Amino acid sequence: MFKIQVYNNISQTGLDLLPNDRYDVGASQSSPDAALLRSQKLHDADIPANLLAVARAGAGVNNIPLDRMNQAGVCVFNTPGANANAVKELVVAGLLLSCRHLYEGIHFAKTISDDINTKVEAEKKRFKGQELPGKTLAVIGLGAIGVKVANVALALGMRVIGFDPALTVARAWELSSDIEHAETVDKALSQADFVTLHIPANNKTRDFMNAERLQQMPKGSVLLNFARAQVVDEDAVCAALETSQLSHYVTDFPSERLQAMNNVIALPHLGASTFEAEENCAVMAVKQLRKFLEFGLIENSVNLPTIHLDRSPDATDRITIVNRNEPNMVGQITHCLAEEKVNIADMINRSREDLAYTLIDINQVISEQTLAKIQDIDGVIKVRQFPLPAF
Ligand SMILES: NC(=O)c1ccc[n+]([C@@H]2O[C@H](COP(=O)([O-])OP(=O)(O)OC[C@H]3O[C@@H](n4cnc5c(N)ncnc54)[C@H](O)[C@@H]3O)[C@@H](O)[C@H]2O)c1
């Protein structure tokens, strides 16, 4: 029975994937084997000695102390891409909000005091907009969200130019072949009626859209930022709005400065706020957690390597080991098994930065002494042995 500590409001559809006969799920567990959370901050929390994994139903993991999790050999998961469709749909809304003057139009329609029909007909020309087909969209960052945005914009009839210097093969397969590839960000920006940002916020992308890059965009173009506030230099954006270099700035990240500006359409961080996205995140987090707890497999961890090992027909048990990524760890581990004359049916070892992870399939239960010997090897952080389910 695995004890799962649940923080925050995790979608019931996800929790329902944890069967009662194998999982004890609750909000106040003592010594949990795993934690499931959304925004709960764990920086000041103790890490129980038996904690194996933390799964975040969401993308960012800055509420989780990764250094301490690494030291304790705890696998931390997130759910990249589970909210990508939600963000994509909001970006489409952002495109339409800006080019059809919907925000201004709705405000006008709401505030007409009398003789509505006459006033509507007299004033509607003020809100005349533009259609999307034939307009050019530059998508900066072709990850889970950017690829979806690029494909849907193409389906709406737009010309789409993508820029991502580290596009993965998997994402490239998802991307429509009609999307043009820009070799430099400037080439993408200089041709765009709309620019949409889908890059992570980090030290390299802080103020990614600065005054110089805003000047690369054609006059009167639209910038959409559904990534993070920090990837845009807000002062430069305000200056570009004042000179009409930008016609609109559409963002999911409001600020006092932006509130004072015309032609800013700011939403209250609604990108991933859909029932479906929350459910997708919870389902993905729980599935990843179960694969790890029941089979030792890792998918979408932020601190341990991705690893998969099909069980071989003659294997009955599996040993999993988290260790520091140092020379001769596998040699020392297998030596302990050889001393007990344990036959290794299959084995895989992968490393990621300072950590490594090993799965060893065997056809017997190894003794507590041998497990303790492996645990005592300098550099080994966490060892587990469990039976593999019968075929
Ligand atoms: N508004 C919201 O509520 C909301 C919701 C989810 C995600 N987000 C944000 O959206 C962003 C993208 O999310 P994702 O799930 O697509 O991430 P992802 O990791 O799948 O994709 C990010 C992509 O950006 C690329 N990239 C990194 N630096 C780049 C650069 N300098 N120029 C061009 N490309 C660059 C990477 O190669 C990667 O392909 C993240 O910042 C995330 O925080 C916002």
Short mmCIF file of C-alpha atoms and ligand atoms in Angstrom, two decimals:
data_model
loop_
_atom_site.label_atom_id
_atom_site.label_comp_id
_atom_site.label_asym_id
_atom_site.label_seq_id
_atom_site.Cartn_x
_atom_site.Cartn_y
_atom_site.Cartn_z
CA MET A 1 0.00 0.00 0.00
CA PHE A 2 1.47 3.36 -1.02
CA LYS A 3 0.62 6.42 1.08
CA ILE A 4 -0.05 9.48 -1.06
CA GLN A 5 -0.10 12.95 0.50
CA VAL A 6 -2.42 15.18 -1.53
CA TYR A 7 -1.98 18.94 -1.27
CA ASN A 8 -4.24 21.43 -3.03
CA ASN A 9 -7.35 20.72 -5.00
CA ILE A 10 -6.35 17.89 -7.35
CA SER A 11 -8.99 16.94 -9.93
CA GLN A 12 -11.04 13.94 -8.77
CA THR A 13 -10.69 12.32 -12.20
CA GLY A 14 -6.97 12.05 -11.51
CA LEU A 15 -7.38 10.83 -7.93
CA ASP A 16 -9.83 8.16 -9.13
CA LEU A 17 -6.91 6.54 -10.98
CA LEU A 18 -5.37 5.53 -7.63
CA PRO A 19 -7.08 2.22 -6.68
CA ASN A 20 -8.12 1.96 -3.02
CA ASP A 21 -6.60 -1.48 -2.59
CA ARG A 22 -3.11 -0.19 -3.43
CA TYR A 23 -3.19 3.50 -2.52
CA ASP A 24 -3.98 5.25 0.72
CA VAL A 25 -4.71 8.81 -0.44
CA GLY A 26 -5.18 11.67 2.01
CA ALA A 27 -4.46 15.27 2.94
CA SER A 28 -2.62 14.55 6.19
CA GLN A 29 -0.47 11.46 5.83
CA SER A 30 2.39 10.69 8.15
CA SER A 31 5.48 9.47 6.27
CA PRO A 32 3.97 9.48 2.77
CA ASP A 33 5.62 7.56 -0.06
CA ALA A 34 4.67 10.25 -2.55
CA ALA A 35 3.12 13.71 -2.72
CA LEU A 36 0.70 15.04 -5.30
CA LEU A 37 0.35 18.81 -5.49
CA ARG A 38 -0.32 21.90 -7.54
CA SER A 39 0.98 25.13 -5.99
CA GLN A 40 1.78 23.97 -2.44
CA LYS A 41 5.18 25.40 -1.44
CA LEU A 42 7.46 22.68 -0.10
CA HIS A 43 10.50 24.86 0.53
CA ASP A 44 10.06 24.79 4.31
CA ALA A 45 8.63 21.28 4.52
CA ASP A 46 10.54 18.30 5.94
CA ILE A 47 11.27 15.51 3.46
CA PRO A 48 10.22 12.18 5.03
CA ALA A 49 12.96 9.53 4.78
CA ASN A 50 10.72 7.18 2.81
CA LEU A 51 9.46 9.80 0.31
CA LEU A 52 10.02 8.44 -3.19
CA ALA A 53 8.35 10.99 -5.46
CA VAL A 54 6.64 14.36 -5.75
CA ALA A 55 4.30 14.89 -8.68
CA ARG A 56 3.23 18.40 -9.62
CA ALA A 57 -0.01 18.64 -11.61
CA GLY A 58 1.27 21.58 -13.65
CA ALA A 59 4.33 22.75 -15.53
CA GLY A 60 6.51 24.95 -13.26
CA VAL A 61 8.25 23.42 -10.24
CA ASN A 62 9.51 26.52 -8.45
CA ASN A 63 7.37 25.60 -5.40
CA ILE A 64 9.51 22.46 -4.94
CA PRO A 65 13.04 22.57 -3.42
CA LEU A 66 14.84 20.61 -6.14
CA ASP A 67 18.27 20.70 -4.47
CA ARG A 68 16.92 19.05 -1.34
CA MET A 69 14.88 16.55 -3.39
CA ASN A 70 18.06 15.60 -5.29
CA GLN A 71 19.98 15.09 -2.06
CA ALA A 72 17.16 12.86 -0.79
CA GLY A 73 16.90 10.96 -4.10
CA VAL A 74 13.25 11.96 -4.55
CA CYS A 75 11.96 11.91 -8.13
CA VAL A 76 10.09 15.12 -9.01
CA PHE A 77 7.58 15.03 -11.86
CA ASN A 78 5.70 17.74 -13.70
CA THR A 79 3.12 17.55 -16.48
CA PRO A 80 4.49 19.43 -19.48
CA GLY A 81 2.01 20.06 -22.23
CA ALA A 82 -1.06 19.00 -20.23
CA ASN A 83 -2.36 22.57 -20.35
CA ALA A 84 -1.13 23.37 -23.87
CA ASN A 85 -4.54 23.22 -25.50
CA ALA A 86 -5.98 25.61 -22.91
CA VAL A 87 -3.24 28.16 -23.62
CA LYS A 88 -3.55 27.67 -27.37
CA GLU A 89 -7.26 28.49 -27.27
CA LEU A 90 -6.60 31.65 -25.27
CA VAL A 91 -3.98 32.75 -27.80
CA VAL A 92 -6.59 32.37 -30.56
CA ALA A 93 -8.91 34.52 -28.44
CA GLY A 94 -6.04 37.02 -28.05
CA LEU A 95 -5.57 37.24 -31.82
CA LEU A 96 -9.29 37.90 -32.31
CA LEU A 97 -9.54 40.30 -29.37
CA SER A 98 -6.83 42.45 -30.91
CA CYS A 99 -7.79 42.41 -34.58
CA ARG A 100 -11.58 42.72 -34.21
CA HIS A 101 -11.47 45.30 -31.40
CA LEU A 102 -13.72 43.05 -29.37
CA TYR A 103 -12.77 44.44 -25.99
CA GLU A 104 -13.54 48.03 -27.00
CA GLY A 105 -16.70 46.90 -28.83
CA ILE A 106 -18.05 44.96 -25.86
CA HIS A 107 -17.38 47.92 -23.57
CA PHE A 108 -19.25 50.24 -25.97
CA ALA A 109 -22.22 47.87 -26.31
CA LYS A 110 -22.45 47.54 -22.53
CA THR A 111 -22.46 51.29 -21.92
CA ILE A 112 -24.95 52.58 -24.56
CA SER A 113 -27.67 54.24 -22.51
CA ASP A 114 -30.67 54.52 -24.84
CA ASP A 115 -31.69 54.18 -28.48
CA ILE A 116 -29.33 51.25 -28.74
CA ASN A 117 -30.01 50.25 -32.36
CA THR A 118 -29.38 53.73 -33.75
CA LYS A 119 -26.20 54.17 -31.72
CA VAL A 120 -24.90 50.73 -32.68
CA GLU A 121 -25.38 51.43 -36.38
CA ALA A 122 -23.84 54.90 -36.08
CA GLU A 123 -20.79 53.84 -34.09
CA LYS A 124 -19.92 50.35 -35.26
CA LYS A 125 -17.47 51.62 -37.90
CA ARG A 126 -15.19 52.65 -35.02
CA PHE A 127 -14.63 48.96 -34.31
CA LYS A 128 -14.06 47.79 -37.85
CA GLY A 129 -11.37 45.11 -37.70
CA GLN A 130 -9.23 42.86 -39.80
CA GLU A 131 -9.44 39.17 -40.63
CA LEU A 132 -6.69 36.68 -39.93
CA PRO A 133 -6.23 34.86 -43.29
CA GLY A 134 -3.16 36.14 -45.10
CA LYS A 135 -1.75 37.86 -42.00
CA THR A 136 1.60 36.63 -40.71
CA LEU A 137 2.06 35.19 -37.23
CA ALA A 138 5.54 34.67 -35.78
CA VAL A 139 5.58 31.97 -33.10
CA ILE A 140 8.62 32.27 -30.85
CA GLY A 141 9.22 28.99 -29.02
CA LEU A 142 7.88 25.81 -30.62
CA GLY A 143 7.35 23.64 -27.56
CA ALA A 144 4.12 22.04 -26.34
CA ILE A 145 2.14 25.29 -26.66
CA GLY A 146 3.94 26.99 -29.56
CA VAL A 147 3.44 24.01 -31.90
CA LYS A 148 -0.30 23.92 -31.18
CA VAL A 149 -0.59 27.69 -31.69
CA ALA A 150 1.35 27.50 -34.98
CA ASN A 151 -0.84 24.69 -36.33
CA VAL A 152 -4.14 26.32 -35.38
CA ALA A 153 -3.07 29.67 -36.85
CA LEU A 154 -2.28 27.90 -40.10
CA ALA A 155 -5.75 26.32 -40.02
CA LEU A 156 -7.20 29.84 -39.59
CA GLY A 157 -5.54 30.82 -42.87
CA MET A 158 -2.55 32.69 -41.46
CA ARG A 159 0.99 32.51 -42.76
CA VAL A 160 3.02 31.15 -39.85
CA ILE A 161 6.74 31.56 -39.22
CA GLY A 162 8.28 29.64 -36.33
CA PHE A 163 11.50 30.28 -34.43
CA ASP A 164 13.02 27.87 -31.92
CA PRO A 165 16.76 27.22 -31.85
CA ALA A 166 16.25 24.02 -29.83
CA LEU A 167 13.23 22.51 -31.56
CA THR A 168 12.98 18.83 -30.58
CA VAL A 169 12.43 16.05 -33.10
CA ALA A 170 9.18 15.11 -31.36
CA ARG A 171 7.82 18.66 -31.70
CA ALA A 172 9.04 18.89 -35.28
CA TRP A 173 6.90 15.82 -36.09
CA GLU A 174 3.82 17.59 -34.68
CA LEU A 175 4.45 20.78 -36.62
CA SER A 176 2.68 21.23 -39.94
CA SER A 177 5.14 21.22 -42.85
CA ASP A 178 3.53 24.47 -44.11
CA ILE A 179 4.99 26.38 -41.18
CA GLU A 180 8.00 28.39 -42.26
CA HIS A 181 11.18 28.15 -40.28
CA ALA A 182 13.09 31.32 -39.35
CA GLU A 183 16.79 30.92 -38.72
CA THR A 184 16.99 34.01 -36.56
CA VAL A 185 14.47 35.66 -34.31
CA ASP A 186 14.88 38.92 -36.24
CA LYS A 187 13.83 37.22 -39.48
CA ALA A 188 10.65 36.02 -37.80
CA LEU A 189 9.88 39.35 -36.12
CA SER A 190 10.50 41.52 -39.18
CA GLN A 191 7.75 39.83 -41.22
CA ALA A 192 5.08 39.47 -38.53
CA ASP A 193 1.71 41.19 -38.16
CA PHE A 194 1.41 39.27 -34.89
CA VAL A 195 4.15 37.87 -32.64
CA THR A 196 3.30 35.32 -29.96
CA LEU A 197 5.80 34.23 -27.29
CA HIS A 198 5.92 30.64 -25.99
CA ILE A 199 9.34 30.47 -24.38
CA PRO A 200 10.24 29.65 -20.78
CA ALA A 201 11.13 32.39 -18.32
CA ASN A 202 14.77 32.00 -17.30
CA ASN A 203 17.94 34.08 -17.09
CA LYS A 204 18.48 33.76 -20.83
CA THR A 205 14.98 34.89 -21.81
CA ARG A 206 14.51 37.75 -19.35
CA ASP A 207 13.37 40.82 -21.35
CA PHE A 208 13.55 38.71 -24.53
CA MET A 209 11.22 41.25 -26.21
CA ASN A 210 13.24 44.40 -25.66
CA ALA A 211 13.19 47.79 -27.40
CA GLU A 212 15.48 46.60 -30.19
CA ARG A 213 13.37 43.53 -30.99
CA LEU A 214 10.14 45.53 -30.84
CA GLN A 215 11.64 47.83 -33.48
CA GLN A 216 12.23 44.80 -35.73
CA MET A 217 8.46 44.25 -35.91
CA PRO A 218 6.52 46.10 -38.64
CA LYS A 219 4.83 49.28 -37.39
CA GLY A 220 1.36 48.65 -36.00
CA SER A 221 1.86 44.94 -35.27
CA VAL A 222 0.53 43.06 -32.25
CA LEU A 223 2.52 41.34 -29.49
CA LEU A 224 0.94 38.49 -27.54
CA ASN A 225 2.53 37.25 -24.32
CA PHE A 226 0.98 34.17 -22.76
CA ALA A 227 4.39 32.88 -21.58
CA ARG A 228 5.53 34.86 -18.53
CA ALA A 229 5.69 38.57 -17.61
CA GLN A 230 9.53 38.51 -17.37
CA VAL A 231 10.10 37.60 -21.02
CA VAL A 232 8.95 41.08 -22.04
CA ASP A 233 10.55 44.41 -21.16
CA GLU A 234 7.39 46.21 -20.05
CA ASP A 235 8.92 49.70 -20.35
CA ALA A 236 9.88 48.99 -23.94
CA VAL A 237 6.39 47.64 -24.69
CA CYS A 238 4.75 50.77 -23.23
CA ALA A 239 7.07 52.98 -25.30
CA ALA A 240 6.22 50.97 -28.44
CA LEU A 241 2.49 51.36 -27.73
CA GLU A 242 2.90 55.11 -27.28
CA THR A 243 4.54 55.51 -30.70
CA SER A 244 2.06 53.02 -32.29
CA GLN A 245 4.97 50.77 -33.17
CA LEU A 246 2.74 48.21 -31.47
CA SER A 247 -0.99 48.51 -32.11
CA HIS A 248 -1.87 46.15 -29.22
CA TYR A 249 -0.20 44.22 -26.44
CA VAL A 250 -2.22 41.17 -25.42
CA THR A 251 -0.99 39.52 -22.24
CA ASP A 252 -1.92 37.10 -19.50
CA PHE A 253 0.12 39.13 -16.99
CA PRO A 254 -1.47 42.43 -15.92
CA SER A 255 0.46 45.10 -14.00
CA GLU A 256 -0.23 48.59 -12.67
CA ARG A 257 1.93 50.03 -15.43
CA LEU A 258 -0.09 48.20 -18.10
CA GLN A 259 -3.40 49.21 -16.53
CA ALA A 260 -2.56 52.81 -17.36
CA MET A 261 -1.95 52.07 -21.06
CA ASN A 262 -4.37 52.18 -23.97
CA ASN A 263 -4.39 49.21 -26.34
CA VAL A 264 -3.34 46.73 -23.69
CA ILE A 265 -5.59 43.71 -23.40
CA ALA A 266 -4.64 42.03 -20.14
CA LEU A 267 -6.18 38.84 -18.81
CA PRO A 268 -5.80 37.62 -15.21
CA HIS A 269 -3.43 34.68 -15.93
CA LEU A 270 -6.18 32.54 -17.46
CA GLY A 271 -3.94 30.51 -19.79
CA ALA A 272 -4.25 27.16 -18.03
CA SER A 273 -7.46 27.91 -16.16
CA THR A 274 -9.82 25.39 -17.65
CA PHE A 275 -11.48 22.37 -16.07
CA GLU A 276 -9.98 20.25 -18.83
CA ALA A 277 -6.41 21.47 -18.26
CA GLU A 278 -6.63 20.83 -14.52
CA GLU A 279 -8.00 17.38 -15.20
CA ASN A 280 -5.32 16.63 -17.83
CA CYS A 281 -2.59 17.72 -15.42
CA ALA A 282 -3.96 15.57 -12.58
CA VAL A 283 -4.42 12.51 -14.81
CA MET A 284 -0.91 12.87 -16.24
CA ALA A 285 0.65 13.41 -12.79
CA VAL A 286 -1.10 10.35 -11.33
CA LYS A 287 -0.24 8.09 -14.28
CA GLN A 288 3.44 9.08 -14.08
CA LEU A 289 3.45 8.57 -10.32
CA ARG A 290 1.92 5.09 -10.62
CA LYS A 291 4.43 4.00 -13.27
CA PHE A 292 7.22 5.12 -10.96
CA LEU A 293 5.88 3.62 -7.76
CA GLU A 294 4.73 0.32 -9.27
CA PHE A 295 7.40 -0.24 -11.96
CA GLY A 296 10.20 2.26 -11.19
CA LEU A 297 9.77 3.86 -14.64
CA ILE A 298 10.34 7.59 -15.16
CA GLU A 299 8.61 9.92 -17.59
CA ASN A 300 8.60 13.71 -17.33
CA SER A 301 10.81 14.04 -14.31
CA VAL A 302 12.58 17.36 -13.83
CA ASN A 303 15.50 15.89 -11.87
CA LEU A 304 15.94 12.22 -12.86
CA PRO A 305 16.45 10.74 -16.33
CA THR A 306 13.63 9.33 -18.44
CA ILE A 307 13.87 5.55 -18.16
CA HIS A 308 11.93 2.56 -19.38
CA LEU A 309 12.58 -1.16 -18.99
CA ASP A 310 10.17 -3.80 -20.26
CA ARG A 311 10.13 -6.67 -17.83
CA SER A 312 11.84 -9.77 -19.13
CA PRO A 313 9.76 -12.99 -18.91
CA ASP A 314 11.95 -14.61 -16.23
CA ALA A 315 12.20 -11.54 -13.96
CA THR A 316 10.14 -11.61 -10.75
CA ASP A 317 11.49 -8.61 -8.85
CA ARG A 318 12.95 -5.20 -9.62
CA ILE A 319 15.55 -3.15 -7.76
CA THR A 320 15.65 0.62 -8.31
CA ILE A 321 18.59 2.73 -7.22
CA VAL A 322 19.01 6.51 -7.19
CA ASN A 323 22.67 7.44 -6.85
CA ARG A 324 25.09 10.27 -7.41
CA ASN A 325 26.36 10.35 -10.99
CA GLU A 326 29.91 9.13 -10.25
CA PRO A 327 32.24 6.53 -11.81
CA ASN A 328 32.01 2.85 -10.82
CA MET A 329 28.59 3.05 -9.15
CA VAL A 330 27.09 0.31 -11.36
CA GLY A 331 30.19 -1.85 -10.82
CA GLN A 332 29.87 -1.63 -7.04
CA ILE A 333 26.11 -2.32 -7.15
CA THR A 334 26.43 -5.39 -9.37
CA HIS A 335 29.33 -6.62 -7.21
CA CYS A 336 26.98 -6.68 -4.18
CA LEU A 337 24.48 -8.74 -6.22
CA ALA A 338 27.20 -11.10 -7.47
CA GLU A 339 28.27 -11.77 -3.87
CA GLU A 340 24.77 -13.10 -3.18
CA LYS A 341 24.90 -15.03 -6.50
CA VAL A 342 21.95 -13.08 -7.84
CA ASN A 343 21.33 -13.47 -11.55
CA ILE A 344 20.56 -10.17 -13.33
CA ALA A 345 17.78 -10.75 -15.89
CA ASP A 346 17.98 -7.21 -17.30
CA MET A 347 19.33 -3.86 -16.31
CA ILE A 348 19.40 -0.20 -17.41
CA ASN A 349 21.27 2.81 -16.07
CA ARG A 350 20.75 6.44 -17.07
CA SER A 351 22.18 9.66 -15.70
CA ARG A 352 21.09 13.27 -15.62
CA GLU A 353 23.39 15.98 -14.35
CA ASP A 354 24.41 15.03 -10.79
CA LEU A 355 22.08 12.04 -10.43
CA ALA A 356 21.82 8.59 -11.96
CA TYR A 357 19.14 5.94 -11.80
CA THR A 358 19.43 2.18 -12.26
CA LEU A 359 16.77 -0.49 -12.76
CA ILE A 360 17.82 -4.09 -12.23
CA ASP A 361 15.48 -7.02 -12.91
CA ILE A 362 16.19 -10.24 -11.03
CA ASN A 363 14.44 -13.56 -10.57
CA GLN A 364 14.62 -13.83 -6.79
CA VAL A 365 14.10 -11.65 -3.72
CA ILE A 366 17.44 -10.39 -2.48
CA SER A 367 18.26 -10.38 1.20
CA GLU A 368 17.93 -7.35 3.47
CA GLN A 369 21.71 -7.55 4.05
CA THR A 370 22.48 -7.20 0.33
CA LEU A 371 20.01 -4.31 0.03
CA ALA A 372 21.70 -2.66 3.02
CA LYS A 373 25.14 -3.21 1.41
CA ILE A 374 23.95 -1.45 -1.75
CA GLN A 375 22.46 1.35 0.31
CA ASP A 376 25.80 1.74 2.14
CA ILE A 377 27.82 2.29 -1.05
CA ASP A 378 29.14 5.87 -0.97
CA GLY A 379 27.01 7.77 -3.50
CA VAL A 380 23.91 5.57 -3.34
CA ILE A 381 20.96 7.66 -2.19
CA LYS A 382 17.86 5.50 -2.37
CA VAL A 383 17.31 1.77 -2.96
CA ARG A 384 14.05 -0.08 -3.43
CA GLN A 385 13.11 -3.69 -4.18
CA PHE A 386 9.60 -4.73 -5.17
CA PRO A 387 7.90 -7.67 -6.89
CA LEU A 388 6.91 -7.21 -10.51
CA PRO A 389 3.24 -7.97 -11.17
CA ALA A 390 2.65 -11.42 -12.65
CA PHE A 391 2.29 -11.63 -16.46
N1 LIG B 1 -0.40 31.70 -19.42
C1 LIG B 1 -0.40 30.58 -18.74
O1 LIG B 1 -1.23 30.34 -17.89
C2 LIG B 1 0.62 29.53 -19.08
C3 LIG B 1 0.27 28.19 -18.96
C4 LIG B 1 1.21 27.21 -19.31
C5 LIG B 1 2.48 27.60 -19.71
N2 LIG B 1 2.79 28.92 -19.78
C6 LIG B 1 4.13 29.33 -20.20
O2 LIG B 1 4.27 29.04 -21.58
C7 LIG B 1 5.65 28.86 -21.86
C8 LIG B 1 5.85 27.73 -22.84
O3 LIG B 1 5.27 26.54 -22.31
P1 LIG B 1 5.42 25.14 -23.06
O4 LIG B 1 4.63 24.17 -22.28
O5 LIG B 1 5.18 25.29 -24.51
O6 LIG B 1 6.98 24.88 -22.81
P2 LIG B 1 7.96 23.92 -23.61
O7 LIG B 1 9.11 23.68 -22.72
O8 LIG B 1 7.23 22.75 -24.18
O9 LIG B 1 8.44 24.82 -24.85
C9 LIG B 1 9.27 25.94 -24.73
C10 LIG B 1 10.02 26.07 -26.03
O10 LIG B 1 10.71 27.32 -26.03
C11 LIG B 1 11.94 27.11 -26.72
N3 LIG B 1 12.86 28.20 -26.40
C12 LIG B 1 13.59 28.36 -25.28
N4 LIG B 1 14.30 29.50 -25.37
C13 LIG B 1 14.01 30.04 -26.58
C14 LIG B 1 14.44 31.20 -27.26
N5 LIG B 1 15.31 32.04 -26.70
N6 LIG B 1 13.93 31.46 -28.49
C15 LIG B 1 13.04 30.62 -29.07
N7 LIG B 1 12.61 29.49 -28.47
C16 LIG B 1 13.08 29.21 -27.25
C17 LIG B 1 12.40 25.74 -26.26
O11 LIG B 1 13.36 25.19 -27.16
C18 LIG B 1 11.09 24.98 -26.24
O12 LIG B 1 10.86 24.30 -27.47
C19 LIG B 1 6.32 28.67 -20.51
O13 LIG B 1 6.97 29.86 -20.18
C20 LIG B 1 5.22 28.52 -19.54
O14 LIG B 1 5.54 29.05 -18.28
C21 LIG B 1 1.89 29.89 -19.49
#
